[in-house]
Amino acid sequence: MMKKVFWLSKSKIMSGQQCEKRLWLETHRRELAEVSGTTQMTFDYGHMFGDVARSVIGEGALIEHVDNIGLAISETTKLLRAERLLFEPAFTHQNVLSRADGLQRVWGGWNMIEAKASTSVKDYYLDDCAVQAWVLTGAGVKVRKVTLAFVNNRFLYRGKSNYQGLLNYEDITAQVFERVPMVEQWVARLRKVLGGKEPAINVGTQCGTPYACPFTAYCQSKEPAPAEHPVGILPRSGEIVERMAALGIDDLRDVPPAALKNALHHRIRQAHISGRSYLDPEAGQALSKLGWPRYYLDFETIAFPVPIWKGTRPYQQVPFQWSCHHETKSGNLFHTAFLDTSGHAPMKDFASSLIKAVGKRGPVFVYNQAFEAARIKELAQMLPAMREPLLAIVDRLVDLLPITREHYYHPDMRGSFSIKAVLPTVAPDLDYENLEHVQDGGMAQQAWLEAVSDATPEERKTELSQGLLDYCERDTLAMVRLADFLQGGNW
DNA sequence: TCGCACAGAGCAATTAATTC
DNA sequence: GAATTAATTGCTCTGTGCGA
């Protein structure tokens, strides 16, 4: 009887990048992944990247049969004799299965190519490659070289489907071969884990780094409920959490004041002890110095590992939507918006409409200035004719995030100063939860992708566009309300 | 998945204070 | 004034939190 082959594309589990419990759960309690329902941000760019990466690497034979490993293995064996370049070849060794991204014939053997849609060589890729190299070697393939192909984020797409230059290559043979002798132990350890009871491993950083584990909610449900005001809600609290845990303190309210060095931590602790929010009147003073009219601005963007629009780069955040609230001195509020779901390059229309919308004077409020400022500067670079008016907007940006962080805190923010955490405490009627289709930036990207797709019916496109417009408008209205709140206003 | 900004840590270089 | 020590400043690196 054929033994069960276990799928170890998840070699990060083997090498300790993610915990053994995940492997155990994936094998024994697969259905739990669906129950836990993580909200990880993922795009299905995988095959787009794969197709383009293969075309850049060279012409070769692609072995498909994703769902039929037996067929994939027999086809690999057959093609290995004839071909110089194979994509997705399948091999097993000691019942461990591996599918390398590419296998290229070189002098005296093969170059194993691993393609990653990432812009740098991460340590855990080396472990991943070590497992694959071990399987290939065990299956009789002479691995002479291991190459990592990854995204060159300086590549500028000049159109016409020409992606030469999209990938960087790094020879990682030495690092991988150094790890290969350890793989045998990793496999043995995991076999033991799989044969035993559910491993007792507590929830920790391994649940989200480097990859989100789908079982986190399940593991959390098995652990005692955390403190109502855990020390960990302090921003950048890693070191303090450890220090306090050693003293048996897990509740922020029990932390001795002397243990906290920075003023923000003190303010947060104090707010959780008193149960009351904190608002420093200086926020209002700082804001009241700014003139009128006032604009409140927010962008939505999309980014692809493989750029699709001429003049853009991999992972460049290309803005396709803006929302702007315009507030006059007398308190009148007007809303304007731009949204491009045509699927064509949105940059030009985005920029020209934006310039019109924000006028020539008055502060332009944003939340986390770095983001909008960087997008406008990129547009200025791409569109020389609009360079000056665009850069003039950058000079007028006022960031509400640092003002909020320095002068305001509410215990319900649980240590976070993101607009999504702040808004419910200053304008509960504007909760994002009551938006139907789009509730955060990640969902906005998903909605946009669906809206531009040819496969999406018109009715659904209209619904998604409305969802995007509602969401982005909510973001800028949130800023209006926040600025007013910080100035002591009342709605 | 990206990148930016910033806090904090660790270390090196510089400046100030102390001692002879 | 020189040598030593202490305090301060400045730099790089890493991790976190923000945005999408």
XYZ file of N, CA, C and O in Angstrom, chain A residues 23 80 176 284 386:
20
model
N 1.258 22.331 11.312
C 1.348 21.150 10.459
C 0.417 20.062 10.978
O -0.301 19.413 10.216
N 12.314 15.048 -18.027
C 13.645 15.321 -17.481
C 14.739 14.885 -18.452
O 15.810 15.472 -18.509
N 22.096 27.407 0.741
C 21.140 26.301 0.718
C 21.838 24.977 1.050
O 21.369 24.207 1.886
N -6.329 71.482 19.894
C -7.234 72.477 19.339
C -6.513 73.754 18.992
O -6.750 74.352 17.932
N 2.029 68.369 -14.915
C 1.262 68.714 -13.711
C 2.155 68.776 -12.466
O 1.664 68.832 -11.340
